[in-house]
PDB file of C-alpha atoms and ligand atoms in Angstrom:
ATOM      1  CA  MET A   1      17.847 320.590 128.449  1.00 48.00           C
ATOM      2  CA  PHE A   2      19.487 317.459 127.176  1.00 49.00           C
ATOM      3  CA  LYS A   3      18.991 315.562 130.245  1.00 51.00           C
ATOM      4  CA  VAL A   4      15.353 316.369 130.626  1.00 49.00           C
ATOM      5  CA  GLN A   5      14.859 315.323 126.924  1.00 51.00           C
ATOM      6  CA  GLY A   6      16.864 312.174 127.597  1.00 47.00           C
ATOM      7  CA  LEU A   7      14.684 311.358 130.546  1.00 49.00           C
ATOM      8  CA  ARG A   8      11.372 312.013 128.599  1.00 57.00           C
ATOM      9  CA  LEU A   9      12.523 309.815 125.776  1.00 50.00           C
ATOM     10  CA  ARG A  10      13.480 307.045 128.109  1.00 62.00           C
ATOM     11  CA  PHE A  11      10.181 307.465 129.881  1.00 54.00           C
ATOM     12  CA  SER A  12       8.187 307.208 126.817  1.00 59.00           C
ATOM     13  CA  THR A  13      10.096 304.152 125.562  1.00 54.00           C
ATOM     14  CA  ARG A  14       9.206 302.577 128.799  1.00 57.00           C
ATOM     15  CA  ILE A  15       5.461 303.355 128.370  1.00 48.00           C
ATOM     16  CA  ARG A  16       5.653 301.811 124.793  1.00 61.00           C
ATOM     17  CA  LEU A  17       7.361 298.757 125.989  1.00 49.00           C
ATOM     18  CA  PHE A  18       4.684 298.406 128.735  1.00 55.00           C
ATOM     19  CA  ALA A  19       1.987 298.742 126.189  1.00 58.00           C
ATOM     20  CA  PHE A  20       3.580 296.475 123.834  1.00 52.00           C
ATOM     21  CA  SER A  21       4.029 293.605 126.331  1.00 57.00           C
ATOM     22  CA  PHE A  22       0.472 294.201 127.776  1.00 53.00           C
ATOM     23  CA  LEU A  23      -0.995 293.910 124.201  1.00 53.00           C
ATOM     24  CA  LEU A  24       1.108 290.666 123.511  1.00 49.00           C
ATOM     25  CA  SER A  25      -0.116 289.064 126.530  1.00 56.00           C
ATOM     26  CA  ALA A  26      -3.715 289.950 125.999  1.00 54.00           C
ATOM     27  CA  PHE A  27      -3.245 288.564 122.422  1.00 50.00           C
ATOM     28  CA  CYS A  28      -1.709 285.362 123.848  1.00 48.00           C
ATOM     29  CA  PHE A  29      -4.547 285.121 126.290  1.00 54.00           C
ATOM     30  CA  LEU A  30      -7.164 285.481 123.618  1.00 54.00           C
ATOM     31  CA  LEU A  31      -5.444 283.410 120.955  1.00 54.00           C
ATOM     32  CA  PRO A  32      -3.097 280.760 122.561  1.00 51.00           C
ATOM     33  CA  ALA A  33      -2.796 278.876 119.417  1.00 50.00           C
ATOM     34  CA  SER A  34      -0.511 281.951 117.973  1.00 49.00           C
ATOM     35  CA  CYS A  35       1.848 281.872 120.883  1.00 49.00           C
ATOM     36  CA  GLY A  36       3.296 278.335 120.639  1.00 45.00           C
ATOM     37  CA  GLU A  37       0.550 276.252 122.052  1.00 43.00           C
ATOM     38  CA  LYS A  38      -0.886 274.977 118.835  1.00 42.00           C
ATOM     39  CA  LYS A  39       0.607 271.442 119.043  1.00 41.00           C
ATOM     40  CA  LYS A  40      -1.022 270.971 122.420  1.00 40.00           C
ATOM     41  CA  ASP A  41      -4.168 272.426 121.297  1.00 40.00           C
ATOM     42  CA  ALA A  42      -4.714 270.118 118.307  1.00 40.00           C
ATOM     43  CA  ALA A  43      -3.693 267.135 120.232  1.00 40.00           C
ATOM     44  CA  GLU A  44      -6.247 267.794 122.887  1.00 39.00           C
ATOM     45  CA  THR A  45      -9.219 268.259 120.646  1.00 48.00           C
ATOM     46  CA  ASN A  46      -9.040 264.930 118.713  1.00 55.00           C
ATOM     47  CA  ALA A  47      -6.854 262.975 116.453  1.00 59.00           C
ATOM     48  CA  ILE A  48      -8.433 263.944 113.130  1.00 65.00           C
ATOM     49  CA  SER A  49      -6.255 265.836 110.867  1.00 70.00           C
ATOM     50  CA  SER A  50      -7.187 265.647 107.225  1.00 86.00           C
ATOM     51  CA  VAL A  51      -9.927 267.346 105.488  1.00 90.00           C
ATOM     52  CA  LYS A  52     -11.060 263.791 104.174  1.00 89.00           C
ATOM     53  CA  GLU A  53     -11.262 262.626 107.787  1.00 90.00           C
ATOM     54  CA  GLN A  54     -13.090 265.640 108.897  1.00 92.00           C
ATOM     55  CA  GLN A  55     -15.752 264.994 106.174  1.00 94.00           C
ATOM     56  CA  TYR A  56     -16.011 261.284 107.180  1.00 95.00           C
ATOM     57  CA  TYR A  57     -16.591 262.457 110.709  1.00 95.00           C
ATOM     58  CA  VAL A  58     -19.257 265.074 109.933  1.00 96.00           C
ATOM     59  CA  HIS A  59     -21.265 262.472 107.666  1.00 97.00           C
ATOM     60  CA  GLY A  60     -20.663 259.834 110.068  1.00 97.00           C
ATOM     61  CA  GLU A  61     -22.502 261.856 112.975  1.00 97.00           C
ATOM     62  CA  GLN A  62     -25.250 262.566 110.612  1.00 98.00           C
ATOM     63  CA  LEU A  63     -25.602 258.974 109.739  1.00 98.00           C
ATOM     64  CA  TYR A  64     -25.076 257.969 113.380  1.00 98.00           C
ATOM     65  CA  LEU A  65     -28.073 260.251 114.517  1.00 98.00           C
ATOM     66  CA  LYS A  66     -30.195 258.829 111.606  1.00 98.00           C
ATOM     67  CA  HIS A  67     -29.571 255.238 111.849  1.00 98.00           C
ATOM     68  CA  CYS A  68     -28.253 254.360 115.186  1.00 98.00           C
ATOM     69  CA  SER A  69     -29.180 256.907 117.984  1.00 98.00           C
ATOM     70  CA  ASN A  70     -32.796 255.722 118.284  1.00 97.00           C
ATOM     71  CA  CYS A  71     -31.464 252.664 120.177  1.00 98.00           C
ATOM     72  CA  HIS A  72     -27.954 253.658 121.248  1.00 98.00           C
ATOM     73  CA  GLN A  73     -29.004 257.419 122.084  1.00 98.00           C
ATOM     74  CA  ALA A  74     -27.428 260.423 120.639  1.00 98.00           C
ATOM     75  CA  SER A  75     -24.920 260.611 123.558  1.00 97.00           C
ATOM     76  CA  GLY A  76     -23.993 257.023 122.933  1.00 97.00           C
ATOM     77  CA  THR A  77     -25.065 255.914 126.469  1.00 97.00           C
ATOM     78  CA  GLY A  78     -27.359 253.115 125.352  1.00 97.00           C
ATOM     79  CA  LEU A  79     -30.573 252.354 127.176  1.00 97.00           C
ATOM     80  CA  GLY A  80     -30.431 250.335 130.386  1.00 96.00           C
ATOM     81  CA  LEU A  81     -29.800 246.623 129.792  1.00 95.00           C
ATOM     82  CA  LEU A  82     -31.824 246.756 126.410  1.00 97.00           C
ATOM     83  CA  TYR A  83     -29.300 248.696 124.277  1.00 98.00           C
ATOM     84  CA  PRO A  84     -25.564 248.473 125.117  1.00 98.00           C
ATOM     85  CA  PRO A  85     -23.521 251.824 125.283  1.00 98.00           C
ATOM     86  CA  LEU A  86     -21.168 252.782 122.468  1.00 97.00           C
ATOM     87  CA  ALA A  87     -19.555 255.771 124.400  1.00 96.00           C
ATOM     88  CA  LYS A  88     -16.916 254.046 126.610  1.00 92.00           C
ATOM     89  CA  SER A  89     -17.659 250.599 125.263  1.00 96.00           C
ATOM     90  CA  ASP A  90     -14.798 248.163 125.787  1.00 96.00           C
ATOM     91  CA  PHE A  91     -16.337 246.129 123.120  1.00 97.00           C
ATOM     92  CA  ILE A  92     -15.849 248.900 120.482  1.00 96.00           C
ATOM     93  CA  ASP A  93     -12.140 249.254 121.535  1.00 94.00           C
ATOM     94  CA  LYS A  94     -11.398 245.528 121.043  1.00 94.00           C
ATOM     95  CA  ASN A  95     -13.505 244.601 118.050  1.00 95.00           C
ATOM     96  CA  PHE A  96     -12.999 246.810 115.074  1.00 96.00           C
ATOM     97  CA  GLU A  97     -13.847 244.158 112.501  1.00 96.00           C
ATOM     98  CA  SER A  98     -16.989 243.076 114.361  1.00 97.00           C
ATOM     99  CA  VAL A  99     -18.181 246.495 114.616  1.00 97.00           C
ATOM    100  CA  ILE A 100     -17.817 247.242 110.914  1.00 98.00           C
ATOM    101  CA  CYS A 101     -19.592 243.953 110.104  1.00 98.00           C
ATOM    102  CA  LEU A 102     -22.394 244.458 112.511  1.00 98.00           C
ATOM    103  CA  MET A 103     -23.567 247.786 111.011  1.00 98.00           C
ATOM    104  CA  ARG A 104     -24.420 245.957 107.813  1.00 98.00           C
ATOM    105  CA  HIS A 105     -25.406 242.470 108.995  1.00 97.00           C
ATOM    106  CA  GLY A 106     -26.615 243.039 112.694  1.00 97.00           C
ATOM    107  CA  ILE A 107     -25.528 240.774 115.546  1.00 97.00           C
ATOM    108  CA  ASN A 108     -27.171 238.497 117.992  1.00 96.00           C
ATOM    109  CA  GLY A 109     -26.419 236.366 120.953  1.00 97.00           C
ATOM    110  CA  GLU A 110     -24.950 237.373 124.233  1.00 97.00           C
ATOM    111  CA  LEU A 111     -22.509 240.300 124.251  1.00 96.00           C
ATOM    112  CA  ILE A 112     -20.584 241.482 127.123  1.00 97.00           C
ATOM    113  CA  VAL A 113     -19.934 245.441 127.374  1.00 97.00           C
ATOM    114  CA  ASN A 114     -18.092 246.721 130.156  1.00 96.00           C
ATOM    115  CA  GLY A 115     -18.580 243.773 132.166  1.00 97.00           C
ATOM    116  CA  LYS A 116     -22.490 243.688 131.595  1.00 97.00           C
ATOM    117  CA  SER A 117     -24.264 241.191 129.556  1.00 98.00           C
ATOM    118  CA  PHE A 118     -26.696 242.238 126.630  1.00 98.00           C
ATOM    119  CA  ASN A 119     -28.728 239.759 124.699  1.00 97.00           C
ATOM    120  CA  LYS A 120     -31.081 241.169 122.107  1.00 97.00           C
ATOM    121  CA  GLU A 121     -30.969 241.129 118.363  1.00 98.00           C
ATOM    122  CA  MET A 122     -29.571 244.190 116.642  1.00 98.00           C
ATOM    123  CA  PRO A 123     -30.901 244.251 113.135  1.00 98.00           C
ATOM    124  CA  GLY A 124     -28.353 245.027 110.412  1.00 97.00           C
ATOM    125  CA  ILE A 125     -28.798 247.878 107.978  1.00 98.00           C
ATOM    126  CA  PRO A 126     -28.029 246.336 104.616  1.00 97.00           C
ATOM    127  CA  SER A 127     -28.680 249.501 102.725  1.00 98.00           C
ATOM    128  CA  LEU A 128     -25.513 251.329 104.331  1.00 98.00           C
ATOM    129  CA  THR A 129     -22.863 251.531 101.688  1.00 98.00           C
ATOM    130  CA  ASP A 130     -19.127 250.815 102.307  1.00 98.00           C
ATOM    131  CA  LEU A 131     -18.402 254.586 102.443  1.00 98.00           C
ATOM    132  CA  GLU A 132     -21.334 255.256 104.850  1.00 98.00           C
ATOM    133  CA  ILE A 133     -19.976 252.457 107.232  1.00 98.00           C
ATOM    134  CA  ALA A 134     -16.470 254.026 107.037  1.00 97.00           C
ATOM    135  CA  GLU A 135     -17.958 257.285 107.935  1.00 97.00           C
ATOM    136  CA  ILE A 136     -19.999 256.058 110.892  1.00 97.00           C
ATOM    137  CA  ALA A 137     -16.704 254.142 112.131  1.00 97.00           C
ATOM    138  CA  THR A 138     -14.704 257.399 111.879  1.00 96.00           C
ATOM    139  CA  TYR A 139     -17.347 259.033 114.068  1.00 96.00           C
ATOM    140  CA  LEU A 140     -17.585 256.234 116.545  1.00 96.00           C
ATOM    141  CA  TYR A 141     -13.799 255.671 116.811  1.00 95.00           C
ATOM    142  CA  ASN A 142     -13.159 259.521 117.291  1.00 94.00           C
ATOM    143  CA  THR A 143     -15.756 260.294 119.813  1.00 94.00           C
ATOM    144  CA  TRP A 144     -16.445 259.442 123.458  1.00 91.00           C
ATOM    145  CA  GLY A 145     -12.807 258.731 124.287  1.00 83.00           C
ATOM    146  CA  HIS A 146     -12.404 255.884 121.602  1.00 84.00           C
ATOM    147  CA  GLN A 147      -9.365 256.895 119.422  1.00 78.00           C
ATOM    148  CA  ARG A 148      -8.250 255.381 116.158  1.00 81.00           C
ATOM    149  CA  ASP A 149      -6.243 257.450 113.884  1.00 68.00           C
ATOM    150  CA  SER A 150      -8.233 257.057 110.666  1.00 76.00           C
ATOM    151  CA  VAL A 151     -10.494 254.679 109.156  1.00 92.00           C
ATOM    152  CA  GLU A 152      -9.729 253.983 105.525  1.00 94.00           C
ATOM    153  CA  LEU A 153     -12.436 252.977 103.028  1.00 96.00           C
ATOM    154  CA  LYS A 154     -10.246 250.367 101.502  1.00 96.00           C
ATOM    155  CA  GLU A 155      -9.777 248.827 104.867  1.00 96.00           C
ATOM    156  CA  VAL A 156     -13.474 248.761 105.522  1.00 97.00           C
ATOM    157  CA  SER A 157     -14.455 247.283 102.145  1.00 97.00           C
ATOM    158  CA  ALA A 158     -11.865 244.464 102.728  1.00 97.00           C
ATOM    159  CA  ILE A 159     -13.420 243.719 106.159  1.00 97.00           C
ATOM    160  CA  LEU A 160     -17.091 243.804 104.734  1.00 97.00           C
ATOM    161  CA  ASP A 161     -16.038 241.272 102.149  1.00 97.00           C
ATOM    162  CA  ARG A 162     -14.900 238.923 104.861  1.00 96.00           C
ATOM    163  CA  CYS A 163     -17.916 239.432 107.120  1.00 94.00           C
ATOM    164  CA  ALA A 164     -19.710 236.102 107.789  1.00 66.00           C
ATOM    165  CA  GLU A 165     -23.360 236.588 106.706  1.00 56.00           C
TER     166      GLU A 165
HETATM  167  C1  HEC B   1     -33.085 248.515 116.916  1.00 83.68           C
HETATM  168  C2  HEC B   1     -32.025 249.069 117.771  1.00 83.68           C
HETATM  169  C3  HEC B   1     -30.602 249.285 117.257  1.00 83.68           C
HETATM  170  C4  HEC B   1     -30.277 250.009 116.325  1.00 83.68           C
HETATM  171  C5  HEC B   1     -30.932 250.911 115.338  1.00 83.68           C
HETATM  172  C6  HEC B   1     -28.740 249.858 116.148  1.00 83.68           C
HETATM  173  N1  HEC B   1     -28.400 248.930 117.342  1.00 83.68           N
HETATM  174 FE1  HEC B   1     -26.367 248.544 117.760  1.00 83.68          FE
HETATM  175  N2  HEC B   1     -27.201 247.161 119.106  1.00 83.68           N
HETATM  176  C7  HEC B   1     -28.425 247.051 119.433  1.00 83.68           C
HETATM  177  C8  HEC B   1     -28.608 245.953 120.298  1.00 83.68           C
HETATM  178  C9  HEC B   1     -29.862 245.295 120.954  1.00 83.68           C
HETATM  179  C10 HEC B   1     -27.220 245.377 120.619  1.00 83.68           C
HETATM  180  C11 HEC B   1     -26.719 244.198 121.388  1.00 83.68           C
HETATM  181  C12 HEC B   1     -26.700 242.967 120.514  1.00 83.68           C
HETATM  182  C13 HEC B   1     -26.625 241.541 121.193  1.00 83.68           C
HETATM  183  O1  HEC B   1     -26.970 241.637 122.330  1.00 83.68           O
HETATM  184  O2  HEC B   1     -26.139 240.714 120.655  1.00 83.68           O
HETATM  185  C14 HEC B   1     -26.328 246.299 119.880  1.00 83.68           C
HETATM  186  C15 HEC B   1     -25.048 246.208 119.809  1.00 83.68           C
HETATM  187  C16 HEC B   1     -24.157 247.061 119.106  1.00 83.68           C
HETATM  188  C17 HEC B   1     -22.495 247.218 119.294  1.00 83.68           C
HETATM  189  C18 HEC B   1     -21.811 246.368 120.071  1.00 83.68           C
HETATM  190  C19 HEC B   1     -21.866 246.398 121.536  1.00 83.68           C
HETATM  191  C20 HEC B   1     -21.243 247.716 122.080  1.00 83.68           C
HETATM  192  O3  HEC B   1     -22.135 248.432 122.766  1.00 83.68           O
HETATM  193  O4  HEC B   1     -20.190 248.190 121.858  1.00 83.68           O
HETATM  194  C21 HEC B   1     -22.322 248.306 118.468  1.00 83.68           C
HETATM  195  C22 HEC B   1     -20.871 248.787 118.273  1.00 83.68           C
HETATM  196  C23 HEC B   1     -23.390 248.715 117.836  1.00 83.68           C
HETATM  197  N3  HEC B   1     -24.365 248.103 118.312  1.00 83.68           N
HETATM  198  C24 HEC B   1     -23.285 249.875 116.948  1.00 83.68           C
HETATM  199  C25 HEC B   1     -24.453 250.287 116.293  1.00 83.68           C
HETATM  200  C26 HEC B   1     -24.394 251.293 115.167  1.00 83.68           C
HETATM  201  C27 HEC B   1     -23.109 251.968 114.661  1.00 83.68           C
HETATM  202  C28 HEC B   1     -25.616 251.435 114.790  1.00 83.68           C
HETATM  203  C29 HEC B   1     -26.035 252.284 113.604  1.00 83.68           C
HETATM  204  C30 HEC B   1     -25.388 252.072 112.187  1.00 83.68           C
HETATM  205  C31 HEC B   1     -26.506 250.693 115.445  1.00 83.68           C
HETATM  206  N4  HEC B   1     -25.777 249.966 116.428  1.00 83.68           N
HETATM  207  C32 HEC B   1     -27.780 250.571 115.419  1.00 83.68           C
HETATM  208  C33 HEC B   1     -29.501 247.753 118.932  1.00 83.68           C
HETATM  209  C34 HEC B   1     -29.429 248.679 117.944  1.00 83.68           C
END
């Protein structure tokens, strides 16, 4: 009698353990962030962490689509040898100050982007505020493989004050 009961207990405990570990692995499979992979996940998506930066990013994307994408395209690929690419542009990686200035003041003369020569005037958009330029820069520098931790409004305003007209 005792023996049988003991066996039954052990058996049901085993079933419970099995069910529990099955549920746990199903849970981890569906929600890896709750099983110790959170850090890796966040690092992989992008470097944006604060709410303020996320707002900059979202507004920046809208402003980009409104003001820039008709030439540089929504996907940032540019257009042949007419409009240079912004996605994977080495110019963007190397020239933060020029990128800030050219949004307001435009740029002309020869530009080399990824080894290709471009030479067509880009008109500036003088109506963009310092904040809007910081937002577009946040979008540019956190998309398409460019990576810059954060773009501060103060820093952008200081650069805009220094831009050669
Ligand atoms: C009317 C078309 C047009 C619009 C609108 C435009 N650009 Fe440009 N952009 C150009 C051209 C043309 C060049 C190349 C300038 C040169 O050859 O000197 C350029 C160059 C650039 C460059 C430097 C080169 C590179 O590819 O990295 C950046 C960065 C850039 N534009 C960003 C922007 C952003 C951000 C906006 C929106 C705020 C914008 N552009 C709007 C036409 C445009």
